[in-house]
PDB file of C-alpha atoms in Angstrom:
ATOM      1  CA  MET A 140     -45.476  67.209  15.234  1.00 72.00           C
ATOM      2  CA  ALA A 141     -43.976  64.299  18.173  1.00 83.00           C
ATOM      3  CA  ILE A 142     -40.730  62.641  17.397  1.00 90.00           C
ATOM      4  CA  PRO A 143     -39.347  59.583  18.967  1.00 94.00           C
ATOM      5  CA  GLN A 144     -37.402  59.792  21.878  1.00 94.00           C
ATOM      6  CA  ILE A 145     -33.613  58.907  21.705  1.00 96.00           C
ATOM      7  CA  ALA A 146     -31.201  58.054  24.513  1.00 95.00           C
ATOM      8  CA  LEU A 147     -27.612  58.656  22.658  1.00 95.00           C
ATOM      9  CA  THR A 148     -25.674  57.206  25.579  1.00 96.00           C
ATOM     10  CA  LYS A 149     -27.885  53.462  24.976  1.00 96.00           C
ATOM     11  CA  CYS A 150     -27.429  53.865  21.094  1.00 97.00           C
ATOM     12  CA  THR A 151     -25.097  51.174  19.712  1.00 96.00           C
ATOM     13  CA  GLY A 152     -25.320  51.923  15.923  1.00 96.00           C
ATOM     14  CA  CYS A 153     -26.445  49.185  15.663  1.00 95.00           C
ATOM     15  CA  GLY A 154     -28.833  50.816  13.019  1.00 96.00           C
ATOM     16  CA  LEU A 155     -32.300  48.026  12.916  1.00 96.00           C
ATOM     17  CA  CYS A 156     -34.463  50.771  13.865  1.00 97.00           C
ATOM     18  CA  VAL A 157     -33.238  53.086  10.474  1.00 96.00           C
ATOM     19  CA  ALA A 158     -33.787  49.228   8.639  1.00 95.00           C
ATOM     20  CA  VAL A 159     -37.125  48.830  10.043  1.00 96.00           C
ATOM     21  CA  CYS A 160     -38.648  52.756   9.727  1.00 95.00           C
ATOM     22  CA  LEU A 161     -41.571  52.766   6.807  1.00 92.00           C
ATOM     23  CA  LYS A 162     -40.837  56.095   6.769  1.00 92.00           C
ATOM     24  CA  HIS A 163     -37.561  56.773   6.486  1.00 93.00           C
ATOM     25  CA  GLY A 164     -37.019  59.015   9.115  1.00 94.00           C
ATOM     26  CA  LEU A 165     -33.820  58.028  11.294  1.00 96.00           C
ATOM     27  CA  GLU A 166     -30.084  57.895   9.691  1.00 95.00           C
ATOM     28  CA  ILE A 167     -27.197  56.724  11.997  1.00 97.00           C
ATOM     29  CA  VAL A 168     -24.310  59.563  12.120  1.00 96.00           C
ATOM     30  CA  ASP A 169     -21.246  59.010  14.180  1.00 95.00           C
ATOM     31  CA  ASN A 170     -22.358  55.435  15.101  1.00 96.00           C
ATOM     32  CA  LYS A 171     -25.690  56.601  16.843  1.00 97.00           C
ATOM     33  CA  VAL A 172     -29.238  57.142  15.784  1.00 97.00           C
ATOM     34  CA  PHE A 173     -30.816  60.241  14.511  1.00 96.00           C
ATOM     35  CA  PHE A 174     -34.212  61.682  13.631  1.00 95.00           C
ATOM     36  CA  ILE A 175     -33.813  63.089  10.478  1.00 92.00           C
ATOM     37  CA  GLY A 176     -37.593  63.631   9.678  1.00 85.00           C
ATOM     38  CA  GLY A 177     -38.154  61.514   6.576  1.00 71.00           C
ATOM     39  CA  ASP A 178     -41.805  61.490   5.375  1.00 75.00           C
ATOM     40  CA  GLU A 179     -44.164  62.217   9.244  1.00 85.00           C
ATOM     41  CA  CYS A 180     -43.843  59.755  11.530  1.00 91.00           C
ATOM     42  CA  ASN A 181     -46.723  57.515  12.178  1.00 90.00           C
ATOM     43  CA  TRP A 182     -45.622  56.529  15.413  1.00 93.00           C
ATOM     44  CA  CYS A 183     -45.689  52.590  14.585  1.00 92.00           C
ATOM     45  CA  GLY A 184     -43.697  52.022  17.252  1.00 93.00           C
ATOM     46  CA  MET A 185     -40.961  49.510  15.310  1.00 94.00           C
ATOM     47  CA  CYS A 186     -38.222  51.122  15.957  1.00 96.00           C
ATOM     48  CA  GLU A 187     -38.921  51.135  19.611  1.00 95.00           C
ATOM     49  CA  ALA A 188     -39.751  47.371  19.341  1.00 95.00           C
ATOM     50  CA  VAL A 189     -36.522  46.203  17.349  1.00 96.00           C
ATOM     51  CA  CYS A 190     -33.923  48.779  20.254  1.00 96.00           C
ATOM     52  CA  GLU A 191     -32.866  46.018  22.456  1.00 91.00           C
ATOM     53  CA  ASN A 192     -30.759  48.493  24.125  1.00 93.00           C
ATOM     54  CA  GLY A 193     -33.821  51.175  24.772  1.00 93.00           C
ATOM     55  CA  ALA A 194     -32.424  53.754  22.996  1.00 96.00           C
ATOM     56  CA  ILE A 195     -34.969  54.853  21.230  1.00 96.00           C
ATOM     57  CA  SER A 196     -38.540  54.763  22.090  1.00 95.00           C
ATOM     58  CA  CYS A 197     -42.567  56.264  21.469  1.00 95.00           C
ATOM     59  CA  PRO A 198     -44.193  57.440  24.645  1.00 95.00           C
ATOM     60  CA  TYR A 199     -47.875  57.916  24.180  1.00 95.00           C
ATOM     61  CA  GLU A 200     -49.625  60.767  26.118  1.00 92.00           C
ATOM     62  CA  ILE A 201     -52.848  59.782  27.285  1.00 94.00           C
ATOM     63  CA  VAL A 202     -55.875  61.587  27.939  1.00 92.00           C
ATOM     64  CA  VAL A 203     -59.864  61.587  29.097  1.00 92.00           C
ATOM     65  CA  GLU A 204     -62.088  62.269  25.915  1.00 88.00           C
ATOM     66  CA  GLU A 205     -64.154  65.326  27.971  1.00 76.00           C
ATOM     67  CA  SER A 206     -66.917  63.710  27.424  1.00 68.00           C
ATOM     68  CA  THR A 207     -66.675  60.912  28.964  1.00 57.00           C
TER      69      THR A 207
ATOM     70  CA  MET B 126     -22.742  39.712  10.963  1.00 87.00           C
ATOM     71  CA  ASN B 127     -20.680  37.938   7.934  1.00 89.00           C
ATOM     72  CA  LYS B 128     -20.688  34.227   8.614  1.00 91.00           C
ATOM     73  CA  GLN B 129     -18.150  33.603  10.562  1.00 91.00           C
ATOM     74  CA  ASP B 130     -19.910  36.131  13.530  1.00 91.00           C
ATOM     75  CA  ILE B 131     -22.765  34.025  13.433  1.00 92.00           C
ATOM     76  CA  LEU B 132     -20.296  30.808  14.051  1.00 93.00           C
ATOM     77  CA  ASN B 133     -18.621  32.610  16.315  1.00 92.00           C
ATOM     78  CA  ASN B 134     -21.296  34.347  18.404  1.00 89.00           C
ATOM     79  CA  THR B 135     -23.938  32.034  18.367  1.00 90.00           C
ATOM     80  CA  PRO B 136     -25.048  29.850  21.656  1.00 90.00           C
ATOM     81  CA  MET B 137     -25.833  26.677  19.058  1.00 91.00           C
ATOM     82  CA  PHE B 138     -22.238  26.509  18.360  1.00 93.00           C
ATOM     83  CA  THR B 139     -20.769  27.128  21.167  1.00 92.00           C
ATOM     84  CA  GLY B 140     -17.691  25.459  22.403  1.00 92.00           C
ATOM     85  CA  MET B 141     -16.520  24.084  19.110  1.00 94.00           C
ATOM     86  CA  SER B 142     -13.152  24.536  17.604  1.00 94.00           C
ATOM     87  CA  GLN B 143     -12.451  26.645  14.730  1.00 93.00           C
ATOM     88  CA  ASP B 144     -12.059  23.528  12.354  1.00 94.00           C
ATOM     89  CA  LYS B 145     -14.946  22.367  13.332  1.00 94.00           C
ATOM     90  CA  LEU B 146     -17.112  25.569  12.616  1.00 95.00           C
ATOM     91  CA  ALA B 147     -14.808  26.201   9.217  1.00 94.00           C
ATOM     92  CA  ALA B 148     -16.949  22.631   8.419  1.00 94.00           C
ATOM     93  CA  ILE B 149     -19.995  24.029   9.270  1.00 94.00           C
ATOM     94  CA  GLY B 150     -19.871  27.055   7.390  1.00 95.00           C
ATOM     95  CA  LYS B 151     -18.950  25.617   4.484  1.00 94.00           C
ATOM     96  CA  ARG B 152     -22.841  24.118   4.462  1.00 95.00           C
ATOM     97  CA  MET B 153     -24.626  27.192   5.428  1.00 96.00           C
ATOM     98  CA  PHE B 154     -26.235  29.119   2.250  1.00 97.00           C
ATOM     99  CA  GLU B 155     -26.846  32.927   1.922  1.00 97.00           C
ATOM    100  CA  LYS B 156     -30.178  33.913   1.334  1.00 97.00           C
ATOM    101  CA  SER B 157     -31.537  38.054   0.788  1.00 97.00           C
ATOM    102  CA  LEU B 158     -34.760  39.092   1.078  1.00 97.00           C
ATOM    103  CA  ASP B 159     -36.157  42.736   0.198  1.00 96.00           C
ATOM    104  CA  ARG B 160     -38.088  44.409   3.481  1.00 94.00           C
ATOM    105  CA  ASP B 161     -41.420  42.628   3.342  1.00 93.00           C
ATOM    106  CA  ASP B 162     -40.223  39.597   1.538  1.00 96.00           C
ATOM    107  CA  VAL B 163     -42.189  36.703   2.690  1.00 96.00           C
ATOM    108  CA  ILE B 164     -39.757  34.150   4.014  1.00 96.00           C
ATOM    109  CA  LEU B 165     -42.407  31.458   5.781  1.00 95.00           C
ATOM    110  CA  ASN B 166     -46.017  31.436   5.504  1.00 95.00           C
ATOM    111  CA  GLU B 167     -47.765  29.747   8.484  1.00 93.00           C
ATOM    112  CA  GLY B 168     -48.977  26.315   7.629  1.00 93.00           C
ATOM    113  CA  THR B 169     -46.221  25.255   4.642  1.00 93.00           C
ATOM    114  CA  THR B 170     -43.143  23.678   4.536  1.00 90.00           C
ATOM    115  CA  SER B 171     -40.086  24.360   4.759  1.00 87.00           C
ATOM    116  CA  ASP B 172     -36.446  22.835   5.050  1.00 90.00           C
ATOM    117  CA  ALA B 173     -33.898  24.920   6.190  1.00 95.00           C
ATOM    118  CA  LEU B 174     -33.063  26.541   9.272  1.00 95.00           C
ATOM    119  CA  TYR B 175     -32.026  30.154   9.114  1.00 97.00           C
ATOM    120  CA  PHE B 176     -29.856  32.669  11.150  1.00 96.00           C
ATOM    121  CA  VAL B 177     -30.476  36.520  10.878  1.00 96.00           C
ATOM    122  CA  ALA B 178     -27.397  38.029   9.810  1.00 95.00           C
ATOM    123  CA  GLU B 179     -28.924  41.266   8.919  1.00 95.00           C
ATOM    124  CA  GLY B 180     -31.756  43.507   9.529  1.00 95.00           C
ATOM    125  CA  VAL B 181     -34.875  42.296  11.039  1.00 95.00           C
ATOM    126  CA  VAL B 182     -37.381  39.435  10.714  1.00 96.00           C
ATOM    127  CA  LYS B 183     -40.730  39.609  11.783  1.00 94.00           C
ATOM    128  CA  ILE B 184     -42.564  36.281  12.930  1.00 94.00           C
ATOM    129  CA  SER B 185     -45.950  36.982  13.723  1.00 92.00           C
ATOM    130  CA  LYS B 186     -49.423  34.695  13.647  1.00 89.00           C
ATOM    131  CA  THR B 187     -52.595  35.905  11.868  1.00 85.00           C
ATOM    132  CA  SER B 188     -56.292  35.105  13.217  1.00 79.00           C
ATOM    133  CA  SER B 189     -59.084  34.094  11.156  1.00 79.00           C
ATOM    134  CA  GLU B 190     -60.187  37.675  11.449  1.00 75.00           C
ATOM    135  CA  GLY B 191     -56.970  38.412   9.353  1.00 76.00           C
ATOM    136  CA  LYS B 192     -55.440  40.130  12.750  1.00 75.00           C
ATOM    137  CA  GLU B 193     -51.830  39.861  13.020  1.00 81.00           C
ATOM    138  CA  GLN B 194     -49.869  39.274  16.269  1.00 81.00           C
ATOM    139  CA  ILE B 195     -46.347  39.693  16.648  1.00 84.00           C
ATOM    140  CA  LEU B 196     -44.800  36.662  18.326  1.00 85.00           C
ATOM    141  CA  LYS B 197     -41.266  38.170  18.474  1.00 88.00           C
ATOM    142  CA  LEU B 198     -38.819  40.010  16.500  1.00 90.00           C
ATOM    143  CA  MET B 199     -35.881  38.368  14.775  1.00 93.00           C
ATOM    144  CA  ARG B 200     -32.490  40.445  15.325  1.00 92.00           C
ATOM    145  CA  PRO B 201     -29.190  39.500  14.031  1.00 93.00           C
ATOM    146  CA  GLY B 202     -27.813  37.092  15.332  1.00 90.00           C
ATOM    147  CA  ASP B 203     -31.396  34.832  16.414  1.00 92.00           C
ATOM    148  CA  PHE B 204     -32.325  31.587  14.237  1.00 93.00           C
ATOM    149  CA  PHE B 205     -35.605  30.631  13.855  1.00 94.00           C
ATOM    150  CA  ASN B 206     -37.846  27.766  12.060  1.00 95.00           C
ATOM    151  CA  ASP B 207     -36.069  25.601  14.330  1.00 92.00           C
ATOM    152  CA  VAL B 208     -39.291  23.588  15.290  1.00 90.00           C
ATOM    153  CA  PRO B 209     -40.631  22.869  11.834  1.00 93.00           C
ATOM    154  CA  VAL B 210     -37.009  21.690  11.366  1.00 93.00           C
ATOM    155  CA  LEU B 211     -36.619  19.384  13.951  1.00 91.00           C
ATOM    156  CA  ASP B 212     -40.693  18.082  13.945  1.00 92.00           C
ATOM    157  CA  ASN B 213     -40.761  17.835  10.344  1.00 91.00           C
ATOM    158  CA  GLY B 214     -43.992  19.421  10.157  1.00 93.00           C
ATOM    159  CA  ALA B 215     -45.296  22.820   9.515  1.00 94.00           C
ATOM    160  CA  ALA B 216     -44.170  26.766  10.208  1.00 94.00           C
ATOM    161  CA  PRO B 217     -46.219  27.258  13.192  1.00 92.00           C
ATOM    162  CA  ALA B 218     -46.291  31.168  12.222  1.00 94.00           C
ATOM    163  CA  ASN B 219     -44.927  33.639   9.558  1.00 95.00           C
ATOM    164  CA  ALA B 220     -41.854  35.020   8.901  1.00 96.00           C
ATOM    165  CA  GLN B 221     -41.396  38.111   6.991  1.00 96.00           C
ATOM    166  CA  ALA B 222     -38.731  40.740   6.581  1.00 96.00           C
ATOM    167  CA  MET B 223     -38.841  44.213   8.427  1.00 94.00           C
ATOM    168  CA  SER B 224     -35.910  45.883   6.480  1.00 95.00           C
ATOM    169  CA  TYR B 225     -33.064  44.571   4.403  1.00 96.00           C
ATOM    170  CA  VAL B 226     -32.751  40.995   5.364  1.00 97.00           C
ATOM    171  CA  LEU B 227     -29.476  38.506   4.797  1.00 97.00           C
ATOM    172  CA  LEU B 228     -29.832  35.002   6.099  1.00 97.00           C
ATOM    173  CA  TYR B 229     -27.698  32.167   6.463  1.00 97.00           C
ATOM    174  CA  GLY B 230     -29.220  28.477   6.035  1.00 97.00           C
ATOM    175  CA  ILE B 231     -28.630  25.075   7.244  1.00 96.00           C
ATOM    176  CA  SER B 232     -30.608  22.621   5.008  1.00 96.00           C
ATOM    177  CA  LYS B 233     -32.596  20.305   7.626  1.00 95.00           C
ATOM    178  CA  TYR B 234     -30.495  17.624   5.351  1.00 95.00           C
ATOM    179  CA  ASP B 235     -27.385  18.850   6.418  1.00 96.00           C
ATOM    180  CA  LEU B 236     -28.612  19.658  10.295  1.00 95.00           C
ATOM    181  CA  GLU B 237     -29.136  16.334  10.695  1.00 94.00           C
ATOM    182  CA  ILE B 238     -25.956  15.516   9.445  1.00 94.00           C
ATOM    183  CA  MET B 239     -24.033  17.835  12.004  1.00 94.00           C
ATOM    184  CA  LEU B 240     -26.476  17.178  15.177  1.00 93.00           C
ATOM    185  CA  LYS B 241     -25.418  13.284  14.820  1.00 93.00           C
ATOM    186  CA  GLN B 242     -21.451  14.665  13.470  1.00 94.00           C
ATOM    187  CA  TYR B 243     -21.274  17.321  16.298  1.00 94.00           C
ATOM    188  CA  PRO B 244     -23.171  16.054  19.493  1.00 94.00           C
ATOM    189  CA  GLU B 245     -21.894  19.766  21.182  1.00 93.00           C
ATOM    190  CA  ILE B 246     -24.841  21.336  18.484  1.00 94.00           C
ATOM    191  CA  SER B 247     -27.236  19.114  20.020  1.00 94.00           C
ATOM    192  CA  VAL B 248     -26.587  20.111  23.290  1.00 94.00           C
ATOM    193  CA  ASN B 249     -26.754  23.442  22.754  1.00 94.00           C
ATOM    194  CA  MET B 250     -29.593  23.182  20.952  1.00 92.00           C
ATOM    195  CA  LEU B 251     -31.578  21.299  23.648  1.00 93.00           C
ATOM    196  CA  ARG B 252     -30.131  24.225  26.231  1.00 93.00           C
ATOM    197  CA  MET B 253     -31.679  27.357  23.884  1.00 91.00           C
ATOM    198  CA  MET B 254     -35.088  25.054  22.975  1.00 91.00           C
ATOM    199  CA  ALA B 255     -35.351  25.009  26.923  1.00 94.00           C
ATOM    200  CA  LYS B 256     -34.791  28.589  27.036  1.00 91.00           C
ATOM    201  CA  ARG B 257     -37.407  29.133  24.272  1.00 87.00           C
ATOM    202  CA  THR B 258     -40.143  26.792  25.927  1.00 91.00           C
ATOM    203  CA  ARG B 259     -39.607  28.967  29.386  1.00 92.00           C
ATOM    204  CA  TYR B 260     -40.509  31.856  27.803  1.00 85.00           C
ATOM    205  CA  LEU B 261     -43.461  30.600  25.918  1.00 84.00           C
ATOM    206  CA  ILE B 262     -44.477  29.129  29.144  1.00 88.00           C
ATOM    207  CA  SER B 263     -44.370  32.391  30.468  1.00 83.00           C
ATOM    208  CA  LEU B 264     -46.550  34.143  27.736  1.00 79.00           C
ATOM    209  CA  VAL B 265     -48.558  31.298  27.651  1.00 82.00           C
ATOM    210  CA  GLU B 266     -49.478  32.434  31.428  1.00 79.00           C
ATOM    211  CA  ASP B 267     -49.954  36.131  30.514  1.00 76.00           C
ATOM    212  CA  LEU B 268     -52.304  35.109  28.001  1.00 75.00           C
ATOM    213  CA  SER B 269     -54.642  32.613  29.893  1.00 74.00           C
ATOM    214  CA  PHE B 270     -54.152  33.277  33.587  1.00 71.00           C
ATOM    215  CA  ARG B 271     -53.460  36.880  33.724  1.00 70.00           C
ATOM    216  CA  ASN B 272     -55.810  39.724  32.843  1.00 85.00           C
ATOM    217  CA  VAL B 273     -53.268  41.640  31.111  1.00 90.00           C
ATOM    218  CA  THR B 274     -55.569  43.873  29.816  1.00 92.00           C
ATOM    219  CA  SER B 275     -57.328  44.842  32.784  1.00 92.00           C
ATOM    220  CA  ARG B 276     -53.802  45.878  34.070  1.00 91.00           C
ATOM    221  CA  VAL B 277     -53.136  48.069  30.723  1.00 94.00           C
ATOM    222  CA  ALA B 278     -56.766  50.069  31.524  1.00 95.00           C
ATOM    223  CA  LYS B 279     -55.671  50.085  34.986  1.00 92.00           C
ATOM    224  CA  ILE B 280     -52.426  52.085  33.850  1.00 93.00           C
ATOM    225  CA  LEU B 281     -53.361  53.944  31.187  1.00 94.00           C
ATOM    226  CA  LEU B 282     -56.368  55.369  33.813  1.00 93.00           C
ATOM    227  CA  GLU B 283     -53.391  56.228  36.300  1.00 89.00           C
ATOM    228  CA  ASN B 284     -51.665  58.086  34.131  1.00 90.00           C
ATOM    229  CA  THR B 285     -53.566  60.483  32.431  1.00 89.00           C
ATOM    230  CA  SER B 286     -52.561  63.720  31.629  1.00 80.00           C
ATOM    231  CA  HIS B 287     -54.943  66.389  33.752  1.00 71.00           C
ATOM    232  CA  GLY B 288     -54.312  70.219  32.369  1.00 64.00           C
ATOM    233  CA  ASN B 289     -51.105  71.439  33.150  1.00 63.00           C
ATOM    234  CA  GLN B 290     -49.958  69.202  35.630  1.00 63.00           C
ATOM    235  CA  PRO B 291     -46.725  67.088  33.821  1.00 61.00           C
ATOM    236  CA  VAL B 292     -47.377  63.769  33.509  1.00 69.00           C
ATOM    237  CA  HIS B 293     -44.977  61.030  32.575  1.00 73.00           C
ATOM    238  CA  HIS B 294     -45.375  60.110  28.946  1.00 89.00           C
ATOM    239  CA  LEU B 295     -45.309  56.085  28.589  1.00 93.00           C
ATOM    240  CA  THR B 296     -43.824  53.823  25.929  1.00 93.00           C
ATOM    241  CA  GLN B 297     -45.553  50.673  25.181  1.00 94.00           C
ATOM    242  CA  ARG B 298     -42.029  49.421  26.649  1.00 90.00           C
ATOM    243  CA  ASP B 299     -43.387  50.999  29.803  1.00 91.00           C
ATOM    244  CA  MET B 300     -46.564  49.847  29.712  1.00 93.00           C
ATOM    245  CA  ALA B 301     -45.622  45.859  29.235  1.00 90.00           C
ATOM    246  CA  ALA B 302     -42.691  46.454  32.292  1.00 87.00           C
ATOM    247  CA  MET B 303     -45.924  48.004  34.584  1.00 88.00           C
ATOM    248  CA  ALA B 304     -48.116  45.656  33.823  1.00 87.00           C
ATOM    249  CA  GLY B 305     -45.451  42.629  34.294  1.00 84.00           C
ATOM    250  CA  THR B 306     -45.753  41.077  30.683  1.00 87.00           C
ATOM    251  CA  ALA B 307     -44.030  41.206  27.416  1.00 87.00           C
ATOM    252  CA  ARG B 308     -44.166  44.322  24.997  1.00 90.00           C
ATOM    253  CA  GLU B 309     -46.180  41.942  22.579  1.00 88.00           C
ATOM    254  CA  VAL B 310     -48.539  40.832  25.146  1.00 88.00           C
ATOM    255  CA  ALA B 311     -48.962  45.035  26.111  1.00 92.00           C
ATOM    256  CA  SER B 312     -49.230  45.887  22.215  1.00 92.00           C
ATOM    257  CA  ARG B 313     -52.140  43.392  21.811  1.00 90.00           C
ATOM    258  CA  SER B 314     -53.668  45.045  25.052  1.00 93.00           C
ATOM    259  CA  LEU B 315     -54.372  47.970  23.489  1.00 95.00           C
ATOM    260  CA  LYS B 316     -55.512  46.822  20.410  1.00 93.00           C
ATOM    261  CA  HIS B 317     -58.078  44.833  22.235  1.00 92.00           C
ATOM    262  CA  LEU B 318     -59.297  48.307  24.344  1.00 96.00           C
ATOM    263  CA  GLU B 319     -58.787  50.192  21.114  1.00 95.00           C
ATOM    264  CA  SER B 320     -61.257  47.112  19.469  1.00 93.00           C
ATOM    265  CA  ARG B 321     -63.547  47.466  21.988  1.00 94.00           C
ATOM    266  CA  GLY B 322     -63.730  50.882  21.375  1.00 95.00           C
ATOM    267  CA  LEU B 323     -62.793  52.131  25.034  1.00 96.00           C
ATOM    268  CA  ILE B 324     -59.319  53.610  23.975  1.00 97.00           C
ATOM    269  CA  SER B 325     -58.076  55.313  20.483  1.00 96.00           C
ATOM    270  CA  ILE B 326     -54.927  55.451  19.396  1.00 95.00           C
ATOM    271  CA  GLU B 327     -53.491  58.180  17.090  1.00 92.00           C
ATOM    272  CA  ASN B 328     -49.791  58.792  16.514  1.00 89.00           C
ATOM    273  CA  HIS B 329     -48.708  59.848  20.182  1.00 91.00           C
ATOM    274  CA  ARG B 330     -51.650  60.244  21.867  1.00 93.00           C
ATOM    275  CA  ILE B 331     -54.073  57.651  23.599  1.00 95.00           C
ATOM    276  CA  THR B 332     -57.421  58.922  24.190  1.00 95.00           C
ATOM    277  CA  ILE B 333     -59.840  57.323  26.768  1.00 96.00           C
ATOM    278  CA  LYS B 334     -63.054  57.216  25.098  1.00 95.00           C
ATOM    279  CA  ASN B 335     -64.863  55.318  27.481  1.00 95.00           C
ATOM    280  CA  LYS B 336     -63.585  55.966  31.578  1.00 94.00           C
ATOM    281  CA  THR B 337     -66.516  54.410  33.036  1.00 94.00           C
ATOM    282  CA  ALA B 338     -66.270  50.970  31.098  1.00 93.00           C
ATOM    283  CA  LEU B 339     -62.548  51.401  31.053  1.00 93.00           C
ATOM    284  CA  MET B 340     -62.663  51.224  35.386  1.00 93.00           C
ATOM    285  CA  GLN B 341     -65.688  48.879  35.297  1.00 91.00           C
ATOM    286  CA  MET B 342     -62.696  46.588  33.577  1.00 89.00           C
ATOM    287  CA  VAL B 343     -60.817  47.256  36.054  1.00 86.00           C
ATOM    288  CA  GLU B 344     -62.610  46.615  38.603  1.00 84.00           C
ATOM    289  CA  SER B 345     -64.000  43.144  37.637  1.00 76.00           C
TER     290      SER B 345
END
């Protein structure tokens, strides 16, 4: 399972990403955000959208369907 | 953030003495909301200016087909509903809590008194409205004159994974930066491409379903 990528050095521990995560997948520990699993991440990208520091991101792999 | 943080750190109150800030603080009321609670409905009237103290508020518009477009996410320190409070019109967008949210509000009546009593607030508000106008002009430019969707299509085509060859995976923020637009606009472009059946988005994977059509979009 893919999980959001976290850059701890950029995280200020504000907790906005934790607050908006519908899957309860994030937690602040010692003022830094960590992915704790929760319900399976559906890659909604809201944690990335609310983070002004770019500390959390949901990157996409881009593939081409074979038949095209 | 608490009420004092809002007063001390919001650009609207820059340059004001602690006495004046304390007087303004007395006119503020508190409002707390749970996730998904609706604060404002587009087209309805509301007579208060709101400051976000905790949580995130989503400002969005809904199209006639029921599709939601997020215009902005309001974080602690941001304020919203300034337009209806100043022009006496209806709310131009929806506002909804994305988490537990704590707001501090100033009623339209109190705001009008404050604007007359403390000209500093009027000047600060004009500066902030000017900044927002700049942002909206750039958004209009993006949506009207530049084909952001074809740029996003090009970015997708140029960043596909091929076999074992490692390719840097892209976030929506990356795509927005590469297309020279806001994340919200890049997100809208991806949804547009998906609704046309050219790509599919499933969890962390974007699959190009019709490479030929996507290439034609880039070339046109």
